[in-house]
mmCIF file of C-alpha atoms in Angstrom:
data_model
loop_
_atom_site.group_PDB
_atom_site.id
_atom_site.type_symbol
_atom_site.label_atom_id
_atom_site.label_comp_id
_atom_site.label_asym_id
_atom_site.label_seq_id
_atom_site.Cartn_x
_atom_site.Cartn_y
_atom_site.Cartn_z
ATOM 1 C CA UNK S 33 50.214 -20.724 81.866
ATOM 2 C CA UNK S 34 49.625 -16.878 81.951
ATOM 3 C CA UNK S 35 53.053 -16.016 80.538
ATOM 4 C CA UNK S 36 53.641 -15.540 76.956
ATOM 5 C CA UNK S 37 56.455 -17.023 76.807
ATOM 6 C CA UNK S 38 55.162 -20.126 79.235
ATOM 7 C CA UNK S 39 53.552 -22.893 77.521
ATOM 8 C CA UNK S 40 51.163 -25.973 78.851
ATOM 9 C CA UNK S 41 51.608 -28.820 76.984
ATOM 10 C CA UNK S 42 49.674 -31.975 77.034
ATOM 11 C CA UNK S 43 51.745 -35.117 76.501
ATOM 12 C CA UNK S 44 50.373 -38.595 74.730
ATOM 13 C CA UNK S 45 53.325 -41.006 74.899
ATOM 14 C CA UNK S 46 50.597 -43.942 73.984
ATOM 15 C CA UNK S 47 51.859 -47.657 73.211
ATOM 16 C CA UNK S 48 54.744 -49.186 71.832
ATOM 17 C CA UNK S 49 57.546 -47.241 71.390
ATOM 18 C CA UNK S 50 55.686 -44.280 71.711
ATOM 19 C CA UNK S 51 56.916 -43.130 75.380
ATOM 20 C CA UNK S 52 60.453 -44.777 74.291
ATOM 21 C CA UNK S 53 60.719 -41.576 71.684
ATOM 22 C CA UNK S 54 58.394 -39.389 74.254
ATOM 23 C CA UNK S 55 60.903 -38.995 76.624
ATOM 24 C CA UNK S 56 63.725 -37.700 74.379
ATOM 25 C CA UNK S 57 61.415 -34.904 73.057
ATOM 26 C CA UNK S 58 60.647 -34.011 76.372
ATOM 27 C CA UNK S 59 64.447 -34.232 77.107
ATOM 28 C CA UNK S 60 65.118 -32.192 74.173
ATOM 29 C CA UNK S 61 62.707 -29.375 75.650
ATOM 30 C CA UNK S 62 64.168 -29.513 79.345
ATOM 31 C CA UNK S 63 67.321 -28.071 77.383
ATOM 32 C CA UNK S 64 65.375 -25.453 75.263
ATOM 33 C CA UNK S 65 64.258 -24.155 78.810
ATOM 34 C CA UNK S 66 68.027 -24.139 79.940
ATOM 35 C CA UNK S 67 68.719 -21.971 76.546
ATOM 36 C CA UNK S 68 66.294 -19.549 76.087
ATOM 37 C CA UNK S 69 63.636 -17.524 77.481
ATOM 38 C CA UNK S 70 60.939 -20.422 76.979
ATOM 39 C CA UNK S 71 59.268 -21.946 79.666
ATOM 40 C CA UNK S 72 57.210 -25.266 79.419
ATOM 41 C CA UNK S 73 54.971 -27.212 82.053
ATOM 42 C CA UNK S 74 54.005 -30.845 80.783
ATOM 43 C CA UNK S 75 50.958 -32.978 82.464
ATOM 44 C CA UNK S 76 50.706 -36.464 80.815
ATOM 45 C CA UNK S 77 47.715 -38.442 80.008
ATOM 46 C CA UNK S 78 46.512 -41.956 78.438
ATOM 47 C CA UNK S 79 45.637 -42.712 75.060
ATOM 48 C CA UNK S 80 45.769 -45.700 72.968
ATOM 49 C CA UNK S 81 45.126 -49.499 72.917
ATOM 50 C CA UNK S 82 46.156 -50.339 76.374
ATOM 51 C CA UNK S 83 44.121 -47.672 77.931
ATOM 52 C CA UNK S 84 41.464 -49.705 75.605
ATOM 53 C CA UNK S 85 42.111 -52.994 77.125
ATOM 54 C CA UNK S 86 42.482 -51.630 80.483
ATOM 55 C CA UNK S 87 38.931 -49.414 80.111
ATOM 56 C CA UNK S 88 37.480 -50.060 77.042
ATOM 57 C CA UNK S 89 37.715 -46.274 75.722
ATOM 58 C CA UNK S 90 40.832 -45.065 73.569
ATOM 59 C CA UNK S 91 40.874 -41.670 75.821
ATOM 60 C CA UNK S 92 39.534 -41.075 79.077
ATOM 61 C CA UNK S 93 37.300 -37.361 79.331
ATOM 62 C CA UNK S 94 40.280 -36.398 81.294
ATOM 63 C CA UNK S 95 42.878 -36.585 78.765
ATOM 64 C CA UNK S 96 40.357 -34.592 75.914
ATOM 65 C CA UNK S 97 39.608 -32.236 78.702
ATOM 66 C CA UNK S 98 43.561 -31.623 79.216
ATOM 67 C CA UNK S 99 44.015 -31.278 75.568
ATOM 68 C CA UNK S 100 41.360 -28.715 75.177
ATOM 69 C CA UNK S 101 43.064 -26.412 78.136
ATOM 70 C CA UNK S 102 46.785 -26.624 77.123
ATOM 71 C CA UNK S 103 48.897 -24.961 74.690
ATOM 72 C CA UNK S 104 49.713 -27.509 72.697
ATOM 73 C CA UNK S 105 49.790 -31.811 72.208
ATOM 74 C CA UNK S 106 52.500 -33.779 71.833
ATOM 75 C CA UNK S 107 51.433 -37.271 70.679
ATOM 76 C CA UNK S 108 53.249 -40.484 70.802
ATOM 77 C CA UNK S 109 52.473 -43.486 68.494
ATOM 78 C CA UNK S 110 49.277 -45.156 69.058
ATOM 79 C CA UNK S 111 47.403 -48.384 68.697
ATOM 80 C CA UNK S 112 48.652 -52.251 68.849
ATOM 81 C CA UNK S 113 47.961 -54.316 65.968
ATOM 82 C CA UNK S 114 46.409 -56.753 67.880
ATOM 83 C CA UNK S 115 44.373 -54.816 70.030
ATOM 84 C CA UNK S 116 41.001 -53.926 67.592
ATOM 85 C CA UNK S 117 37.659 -52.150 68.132
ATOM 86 C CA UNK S 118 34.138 -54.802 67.815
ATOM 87 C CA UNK S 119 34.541 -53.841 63.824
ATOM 88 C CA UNK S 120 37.972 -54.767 63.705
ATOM 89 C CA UNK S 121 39.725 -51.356 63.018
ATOM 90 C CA UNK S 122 42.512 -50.407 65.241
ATOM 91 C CA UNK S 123 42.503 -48.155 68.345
ATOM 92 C CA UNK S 124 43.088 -44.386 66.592
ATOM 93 C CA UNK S 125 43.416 -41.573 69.046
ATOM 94 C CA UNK S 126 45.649 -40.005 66.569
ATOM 95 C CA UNK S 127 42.405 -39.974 64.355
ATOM 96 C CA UNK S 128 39.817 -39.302 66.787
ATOM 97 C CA UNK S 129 41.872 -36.139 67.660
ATOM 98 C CA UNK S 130 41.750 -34.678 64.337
ATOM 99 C CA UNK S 131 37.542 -34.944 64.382
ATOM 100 C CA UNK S 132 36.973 -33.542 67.760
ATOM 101 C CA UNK S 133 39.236 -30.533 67.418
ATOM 102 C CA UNK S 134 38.782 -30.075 64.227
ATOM 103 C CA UNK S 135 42.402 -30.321 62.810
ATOM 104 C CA UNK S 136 41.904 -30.265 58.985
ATOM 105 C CA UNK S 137 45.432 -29.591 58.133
ATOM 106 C CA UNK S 138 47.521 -32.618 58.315
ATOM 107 C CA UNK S 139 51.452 -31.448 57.719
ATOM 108 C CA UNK S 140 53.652 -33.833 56.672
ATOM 109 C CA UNK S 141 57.344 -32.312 56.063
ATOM 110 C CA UNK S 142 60.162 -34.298 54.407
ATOM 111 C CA UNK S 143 63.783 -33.323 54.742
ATOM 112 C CA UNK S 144 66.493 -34.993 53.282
ATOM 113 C CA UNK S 145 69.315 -34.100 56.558
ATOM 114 C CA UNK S 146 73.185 -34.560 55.523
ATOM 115 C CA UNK S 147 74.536 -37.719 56.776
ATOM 116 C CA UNK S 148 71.072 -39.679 55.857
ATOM 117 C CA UNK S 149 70.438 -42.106 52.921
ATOM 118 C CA UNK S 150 67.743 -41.687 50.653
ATOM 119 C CA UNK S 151 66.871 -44.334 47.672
ATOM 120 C CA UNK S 152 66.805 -41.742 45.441
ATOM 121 C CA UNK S 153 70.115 -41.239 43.198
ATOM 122 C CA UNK S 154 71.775 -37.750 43.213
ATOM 123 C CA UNK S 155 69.016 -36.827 46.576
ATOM 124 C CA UNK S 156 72.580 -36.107 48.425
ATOM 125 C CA UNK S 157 73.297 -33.140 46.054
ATOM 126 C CA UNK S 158 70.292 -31.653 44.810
ATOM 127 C CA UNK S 159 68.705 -32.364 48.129
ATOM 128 C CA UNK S 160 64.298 -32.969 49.250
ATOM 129 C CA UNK S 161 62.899 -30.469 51.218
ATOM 130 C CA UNK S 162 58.812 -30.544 50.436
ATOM 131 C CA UNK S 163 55.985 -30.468 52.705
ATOM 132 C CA UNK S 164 52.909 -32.626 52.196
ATOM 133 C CA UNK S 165 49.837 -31.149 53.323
ATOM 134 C CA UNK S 166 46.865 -33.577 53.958
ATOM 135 C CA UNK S 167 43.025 -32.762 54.978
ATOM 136 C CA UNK S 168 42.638 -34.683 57.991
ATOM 137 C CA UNK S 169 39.127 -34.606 58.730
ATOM 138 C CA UNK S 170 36.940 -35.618 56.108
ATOM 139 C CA UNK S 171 37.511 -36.687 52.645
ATOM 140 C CA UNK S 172 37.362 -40.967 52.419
ATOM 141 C CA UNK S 173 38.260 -40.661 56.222
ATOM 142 C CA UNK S 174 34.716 -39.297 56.954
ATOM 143 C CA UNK S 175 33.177 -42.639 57.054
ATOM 144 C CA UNK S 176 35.478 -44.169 59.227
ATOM 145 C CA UNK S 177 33.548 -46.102 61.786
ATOM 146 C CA UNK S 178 30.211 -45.476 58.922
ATOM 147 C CA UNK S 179 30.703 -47.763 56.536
ATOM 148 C CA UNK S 180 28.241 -49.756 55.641
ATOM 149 C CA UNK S 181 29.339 -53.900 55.174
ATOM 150 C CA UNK S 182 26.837 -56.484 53.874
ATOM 151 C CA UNK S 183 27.722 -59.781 52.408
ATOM 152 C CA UNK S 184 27.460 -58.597 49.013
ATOM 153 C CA UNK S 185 29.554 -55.515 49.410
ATOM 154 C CA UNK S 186 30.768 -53.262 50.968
ATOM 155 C CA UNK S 187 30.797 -49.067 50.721
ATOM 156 C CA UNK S 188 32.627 -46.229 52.405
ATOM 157 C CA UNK S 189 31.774 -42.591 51.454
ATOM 158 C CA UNK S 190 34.404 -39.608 50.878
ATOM 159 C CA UNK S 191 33.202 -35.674 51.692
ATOM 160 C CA UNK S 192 34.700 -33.106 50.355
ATOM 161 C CA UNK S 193 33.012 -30.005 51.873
ATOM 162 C CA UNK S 194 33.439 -26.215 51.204
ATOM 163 C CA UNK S 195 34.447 -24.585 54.011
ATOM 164 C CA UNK S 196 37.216 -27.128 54.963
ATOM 165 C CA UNK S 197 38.895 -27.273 51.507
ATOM 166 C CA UNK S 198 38.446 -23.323 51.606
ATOM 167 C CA UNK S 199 40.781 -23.091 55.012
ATOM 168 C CA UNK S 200 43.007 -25.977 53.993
ATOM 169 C CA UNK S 201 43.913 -23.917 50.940
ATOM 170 C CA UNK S 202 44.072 -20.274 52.683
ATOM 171 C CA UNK S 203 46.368 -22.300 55.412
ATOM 172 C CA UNK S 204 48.255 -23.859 52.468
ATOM 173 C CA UNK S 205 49.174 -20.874 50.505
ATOM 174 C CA UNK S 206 50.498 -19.041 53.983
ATOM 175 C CA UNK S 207 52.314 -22.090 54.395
ATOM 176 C CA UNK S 208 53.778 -21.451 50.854
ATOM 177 C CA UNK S 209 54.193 -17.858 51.076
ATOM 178 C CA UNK S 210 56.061 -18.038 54.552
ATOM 179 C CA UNK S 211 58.334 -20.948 52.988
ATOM 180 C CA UNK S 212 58.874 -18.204 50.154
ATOM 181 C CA UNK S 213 60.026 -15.681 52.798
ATOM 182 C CA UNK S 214 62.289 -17.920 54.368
ATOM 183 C CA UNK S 215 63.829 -18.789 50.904
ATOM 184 C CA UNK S 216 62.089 -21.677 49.378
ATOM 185 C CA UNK S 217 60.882 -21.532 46.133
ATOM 186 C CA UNK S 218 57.064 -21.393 47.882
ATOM 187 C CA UNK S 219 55.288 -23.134 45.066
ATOM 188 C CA UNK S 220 52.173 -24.875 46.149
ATOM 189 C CA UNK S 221 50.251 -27.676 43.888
ATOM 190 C CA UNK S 222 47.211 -29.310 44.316
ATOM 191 C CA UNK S 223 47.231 -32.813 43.811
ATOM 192 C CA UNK S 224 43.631 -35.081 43.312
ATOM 193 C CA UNK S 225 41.932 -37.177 40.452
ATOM 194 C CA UNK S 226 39.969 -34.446 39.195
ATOM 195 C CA UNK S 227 39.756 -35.927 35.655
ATOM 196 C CA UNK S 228 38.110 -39.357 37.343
ATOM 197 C CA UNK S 229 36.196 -37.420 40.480
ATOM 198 C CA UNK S 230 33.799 -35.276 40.442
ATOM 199 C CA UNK S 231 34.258 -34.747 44.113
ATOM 200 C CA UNK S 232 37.861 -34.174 42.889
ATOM 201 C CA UNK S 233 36.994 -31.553 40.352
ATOM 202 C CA UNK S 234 34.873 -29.177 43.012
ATOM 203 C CA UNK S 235 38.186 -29.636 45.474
ATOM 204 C CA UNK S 236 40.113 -28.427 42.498
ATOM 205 C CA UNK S 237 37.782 -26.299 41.721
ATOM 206 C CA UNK S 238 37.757 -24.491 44.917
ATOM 207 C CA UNK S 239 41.660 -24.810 45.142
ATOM 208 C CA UNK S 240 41.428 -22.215 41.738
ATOM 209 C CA UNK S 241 38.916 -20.085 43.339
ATOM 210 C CA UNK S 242 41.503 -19.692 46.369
ATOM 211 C CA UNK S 243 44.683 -18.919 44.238
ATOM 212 C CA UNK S 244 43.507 -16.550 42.931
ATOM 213 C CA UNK S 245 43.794 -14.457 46.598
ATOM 214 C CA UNK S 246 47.983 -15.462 46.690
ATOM 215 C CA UNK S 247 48.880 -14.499 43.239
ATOM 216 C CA UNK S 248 52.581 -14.767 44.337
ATOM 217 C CA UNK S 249 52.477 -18.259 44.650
ATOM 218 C CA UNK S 250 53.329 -20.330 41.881
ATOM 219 C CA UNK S 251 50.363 -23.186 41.532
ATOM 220 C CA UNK S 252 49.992 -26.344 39.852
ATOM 221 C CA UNK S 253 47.726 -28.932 39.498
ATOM 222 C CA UNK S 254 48.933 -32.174 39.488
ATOM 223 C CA UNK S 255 47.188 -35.605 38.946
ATOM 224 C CA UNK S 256 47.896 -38.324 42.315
ATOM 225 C CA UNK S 257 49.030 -41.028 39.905
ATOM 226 C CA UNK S 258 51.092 -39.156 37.755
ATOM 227 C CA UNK S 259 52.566 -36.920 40.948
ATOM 228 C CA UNK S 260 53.838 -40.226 42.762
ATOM 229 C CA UNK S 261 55.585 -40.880 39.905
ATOM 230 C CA UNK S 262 57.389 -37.407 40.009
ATOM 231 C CA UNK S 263 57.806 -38.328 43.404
ATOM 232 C CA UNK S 264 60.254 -41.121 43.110
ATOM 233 C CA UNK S 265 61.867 -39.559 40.331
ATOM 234 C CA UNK S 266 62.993 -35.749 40.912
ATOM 235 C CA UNK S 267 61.710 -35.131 44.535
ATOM 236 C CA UNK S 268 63.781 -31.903 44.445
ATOM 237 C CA UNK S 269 61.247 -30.225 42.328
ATOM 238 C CA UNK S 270 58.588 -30.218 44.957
ATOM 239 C CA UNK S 271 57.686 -27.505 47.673
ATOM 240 C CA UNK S 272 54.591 -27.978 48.722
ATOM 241 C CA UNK S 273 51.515 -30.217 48.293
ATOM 242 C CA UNK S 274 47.891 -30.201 49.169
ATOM 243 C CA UNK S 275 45.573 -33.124 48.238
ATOM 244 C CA UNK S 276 42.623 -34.828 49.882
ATOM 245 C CA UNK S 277 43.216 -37.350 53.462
ATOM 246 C CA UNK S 278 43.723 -40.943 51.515
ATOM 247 C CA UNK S 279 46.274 -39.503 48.903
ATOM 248 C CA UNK S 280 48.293 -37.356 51.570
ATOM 249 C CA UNK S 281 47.480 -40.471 54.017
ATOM 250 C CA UNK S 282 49.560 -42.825 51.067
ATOM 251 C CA UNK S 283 51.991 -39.779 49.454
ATOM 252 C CA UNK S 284 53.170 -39.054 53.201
ATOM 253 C CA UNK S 285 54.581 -42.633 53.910
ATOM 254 C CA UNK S 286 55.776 -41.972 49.960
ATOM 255 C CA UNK S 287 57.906 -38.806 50.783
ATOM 256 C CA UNK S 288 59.019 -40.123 54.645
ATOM 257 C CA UNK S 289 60.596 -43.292 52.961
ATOM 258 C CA UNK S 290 62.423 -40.325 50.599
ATOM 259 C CA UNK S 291 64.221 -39.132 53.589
ATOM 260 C CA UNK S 292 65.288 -42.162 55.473
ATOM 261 C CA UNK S 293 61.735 -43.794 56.556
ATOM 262 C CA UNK S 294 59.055 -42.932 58.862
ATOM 263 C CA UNK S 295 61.476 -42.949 62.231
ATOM 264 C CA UNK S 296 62.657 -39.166 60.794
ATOM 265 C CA UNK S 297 59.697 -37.883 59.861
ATOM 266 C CA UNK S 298 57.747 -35.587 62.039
ATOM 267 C CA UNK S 299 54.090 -34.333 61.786
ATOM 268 C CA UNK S 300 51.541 -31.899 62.757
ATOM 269 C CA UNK S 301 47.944 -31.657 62.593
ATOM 270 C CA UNK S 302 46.508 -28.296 62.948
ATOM 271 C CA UNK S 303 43.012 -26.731 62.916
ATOM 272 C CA UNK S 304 42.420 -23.175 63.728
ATOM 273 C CA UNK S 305 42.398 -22.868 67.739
ATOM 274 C CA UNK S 306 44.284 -26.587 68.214
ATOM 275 C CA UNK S 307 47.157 -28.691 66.783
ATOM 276 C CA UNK S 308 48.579 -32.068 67.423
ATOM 277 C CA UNK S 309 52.731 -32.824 66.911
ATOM 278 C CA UNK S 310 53.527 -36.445 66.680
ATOM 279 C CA UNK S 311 56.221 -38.669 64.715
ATOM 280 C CA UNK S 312 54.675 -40.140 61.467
ATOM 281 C CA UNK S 313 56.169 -43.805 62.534
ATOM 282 C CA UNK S 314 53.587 -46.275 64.444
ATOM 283 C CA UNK S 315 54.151 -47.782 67.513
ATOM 284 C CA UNK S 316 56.816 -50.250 66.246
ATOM 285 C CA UNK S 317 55.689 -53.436 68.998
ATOM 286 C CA UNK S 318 58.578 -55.480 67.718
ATOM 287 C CA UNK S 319 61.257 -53.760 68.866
ATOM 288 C CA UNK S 320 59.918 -51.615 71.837
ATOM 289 C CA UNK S 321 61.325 -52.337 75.213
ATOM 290 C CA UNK S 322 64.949 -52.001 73.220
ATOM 291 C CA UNK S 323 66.266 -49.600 72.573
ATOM 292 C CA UNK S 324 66.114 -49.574 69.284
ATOM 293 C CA UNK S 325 63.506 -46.677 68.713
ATOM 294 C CA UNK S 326 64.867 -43.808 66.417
ATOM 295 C CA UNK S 327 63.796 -40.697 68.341
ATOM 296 C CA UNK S 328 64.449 -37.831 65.481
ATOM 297 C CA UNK S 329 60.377 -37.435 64.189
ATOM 298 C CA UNK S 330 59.420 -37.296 68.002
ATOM 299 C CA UNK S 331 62.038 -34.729 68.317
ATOM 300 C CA UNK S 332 61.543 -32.971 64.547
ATOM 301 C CA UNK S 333 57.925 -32.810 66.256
ATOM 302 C CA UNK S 334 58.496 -31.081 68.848
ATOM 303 C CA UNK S 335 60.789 -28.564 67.010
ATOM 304 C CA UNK S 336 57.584 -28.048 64.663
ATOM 305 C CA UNK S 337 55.640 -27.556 67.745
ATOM 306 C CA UNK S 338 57.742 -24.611 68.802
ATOM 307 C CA UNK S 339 57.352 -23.096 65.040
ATOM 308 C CA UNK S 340 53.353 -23.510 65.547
ATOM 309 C CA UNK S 341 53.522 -22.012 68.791
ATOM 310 C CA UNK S 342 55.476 -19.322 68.232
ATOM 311 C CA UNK S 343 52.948 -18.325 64.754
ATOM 312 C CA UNK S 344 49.819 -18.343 67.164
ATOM 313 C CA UNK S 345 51.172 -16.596 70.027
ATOM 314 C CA UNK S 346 54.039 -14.424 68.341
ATOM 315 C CA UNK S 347 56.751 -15.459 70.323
ATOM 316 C CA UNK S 348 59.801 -15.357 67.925
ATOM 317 C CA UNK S 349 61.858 -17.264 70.338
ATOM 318 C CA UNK S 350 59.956 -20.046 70.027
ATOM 319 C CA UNK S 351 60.473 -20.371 66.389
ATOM 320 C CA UNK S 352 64.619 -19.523 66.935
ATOM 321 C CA UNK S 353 64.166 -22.702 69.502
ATOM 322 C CA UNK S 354 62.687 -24.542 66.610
ATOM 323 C CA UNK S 355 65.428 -24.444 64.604
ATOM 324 C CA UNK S 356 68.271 -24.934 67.087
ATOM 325 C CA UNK S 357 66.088 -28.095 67.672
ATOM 326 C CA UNK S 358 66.733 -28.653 63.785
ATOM 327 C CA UNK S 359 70.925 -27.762 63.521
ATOM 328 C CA UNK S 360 71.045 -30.009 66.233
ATOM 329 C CA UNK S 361 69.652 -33.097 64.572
ATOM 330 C CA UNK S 362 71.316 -32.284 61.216
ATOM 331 C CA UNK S 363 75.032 -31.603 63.317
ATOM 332 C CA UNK S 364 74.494 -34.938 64.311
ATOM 333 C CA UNK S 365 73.450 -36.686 61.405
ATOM 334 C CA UNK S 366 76.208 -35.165 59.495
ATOM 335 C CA UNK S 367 78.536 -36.348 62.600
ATOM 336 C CA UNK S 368 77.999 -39.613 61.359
ATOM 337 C CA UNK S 369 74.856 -41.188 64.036
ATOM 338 C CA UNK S 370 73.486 -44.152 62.739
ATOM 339 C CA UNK S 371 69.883 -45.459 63.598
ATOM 340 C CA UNK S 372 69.472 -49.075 63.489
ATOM 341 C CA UNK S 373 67.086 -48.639 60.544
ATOM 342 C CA UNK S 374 70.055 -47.425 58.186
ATOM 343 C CA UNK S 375 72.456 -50.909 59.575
ATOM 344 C CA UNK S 376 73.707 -48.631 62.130
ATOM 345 C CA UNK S 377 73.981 -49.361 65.953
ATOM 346 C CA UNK S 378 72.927 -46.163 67.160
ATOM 347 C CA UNK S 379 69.715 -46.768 69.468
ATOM 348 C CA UNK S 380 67.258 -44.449 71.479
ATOM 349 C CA UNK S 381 70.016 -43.461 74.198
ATOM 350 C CA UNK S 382 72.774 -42.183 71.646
ATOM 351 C CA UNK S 383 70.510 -40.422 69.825
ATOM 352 C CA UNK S 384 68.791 -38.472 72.573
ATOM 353 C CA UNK S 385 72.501 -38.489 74.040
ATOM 354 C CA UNK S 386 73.856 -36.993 70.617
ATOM 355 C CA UNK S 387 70.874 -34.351 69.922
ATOM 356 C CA UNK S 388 71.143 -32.944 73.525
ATOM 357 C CA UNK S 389 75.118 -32.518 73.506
ATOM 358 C CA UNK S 390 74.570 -30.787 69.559
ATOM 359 C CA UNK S 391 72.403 -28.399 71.524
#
């Protein structure tokens, strides 16, 4: 779309619940348009197990092509656990996105919003509000669909290259340093198992080497073991984290279940030219069909989206739409919305219903 303030944007529903939670974000963007100055055009496309069943691939060339050309991709959950690849893995789009555009940054934010439970004690005052940022295309990941399986063993290789950790860390620091400007404490620490790894000690390594370019961000360094445990003890003193794709793969689901589970957790995965927004959740196959699907990381998503956008293409409305996006979830969290995931019988429909009235 030639406008600046006009934006193309691909849209994965995929399987399960994933075009249950889909449509609100889409919903939730209709309104945006109705608000502001913004201007969206969506084209859907497959992706996931049952385009695998139905034609053996997990993406048609069409919906890569469509993804190259637009703006931006919006992702639903992906992949059926009983629908598995000759090798027995599971149908990954998801992952097979992050390899062929190159979207090394995997950011997982976790925000405790008023009105939600969290299992930690005194969350509710002192309140979680860290990001989690994950390398998302090599690191134990690389050998996925490599390994090598004999009946004796078997072995799986992790890469940790240069020049990704080198722009995971420069996009981690601006991550910290813009968190800083918007009042955060913008403290970034590297987490790992340098004293085990010696793959782990070059990542740190290089993590120094980068620091030493943002010397107004407070660093630490921060075993994985010893970090979880932090984790699930004083959550509040975290801002943000960067750490190879198996830990942030694991400390992700860790910090989600913080703020009420995966069904409010949203994601992104970025690279330098592309970037994927999709709900950290899975595709849920025993409940979809009703109504049960919590919608808020679709929509927390999409509202990241919108941040992302407006960064690359410096449209500042798109970041104000961002966070009306956010008030409007946290208005009606504190309103007293229950998901079904928290005992509550608030489904997909009062959600939406209660997120598009906040707005």
């Amino acid at each position: 779309m030639s406008a600046n303030n006009a934006f193309h944007i691909a849209v994965l529903a995929g399987d399960g619940i994933g075009p249950e939670v889909m449509a609100p974000a889409v919903e939730v963007l209709r309104k945006i348009e109705q608000k502001s100055d913004l201007r969206f055009r969506f084209t859907e496309a497959p992706a996931g197990a049952n385009n695998y069943l139905a034609t053996g691939k997990s993406m048609p060339d069409s919906t890569i092509k469509l993804c190259e050309e637009a703006d931006a991709i919006l992702l639903g959950a992906c992949g059926l656990p009983s629908v598995r690849y000759p090798d027995n893995t599971e149908i990954a789009p998801q992952i097979e996105l992050r390899f062929i555009f190159d979207l090394y940054a995997g950011v997982r934010p976790a925000r405790l919003i008023p009105g939600v439970p969290s299992p930690i004690v005194g969350a509710d005052e002192r309140g979680i509000d860290l990001v989690v940022i994950r390398e998302s295309t090599e690191g134990l990941f690389a050998s996925m669909g490599k390994g090598v399986v004999t009946h004796e063993d078997a072995r799986e290789t992790m890469v940790i290259t240069r020049r990704t950790s080198e722009r995971l860390f420069d996009f981690s620091f601006r991550l910290a340093e813009r968190r800083k400007a918007r009042g955060k404490p913008g403290a970034l620490a590297c987490v790992d198992k340098a004293n085990v790894f010696k793959a782990f000690a070059f990542f740190r390594g290089i993590f120094d080497e980068i620091a030493k370019k943002h010397p107004d961000v407070k660093t630490d360094r921060l075993y994985v073991d010893a970090c979880s445990a932090m984790l699930v003890k004083r959550p509040w003193d975290f801002d943000v984290m960067v750490m190879e794709n198996m830990f942030g793969d694991i400390v992700s689901d860790i910090t989600a279940s913080l703020i009420g589970g995966l069904g409010m957790a949203p994601s992104a995965d970025i690279g330098d030219k592309y970037a994927v927004f999709q709900p950290c959740h899975g595709t849920a196959p025993d409940i979809m069909g009703q109504g049960k699907a919590n919608p808020t990381g679709m929509i927390l998503s999409a509202a990241m989206m919108l941040d992302w956008l407006a960064d690359k293409h410096g449209v500042e409305s798109a970041a104000e739409a961002g966070e009306t996006i956010e008030r409007a979830v946290d208005q009606v969290y504190a309103g007293g919305i229950k998901p079904m995931e928290f005992g509550g019988s608030n489904g997909t429909a009062d959600i939406t219903k209660a997120v598009l009235a906040a707005l």
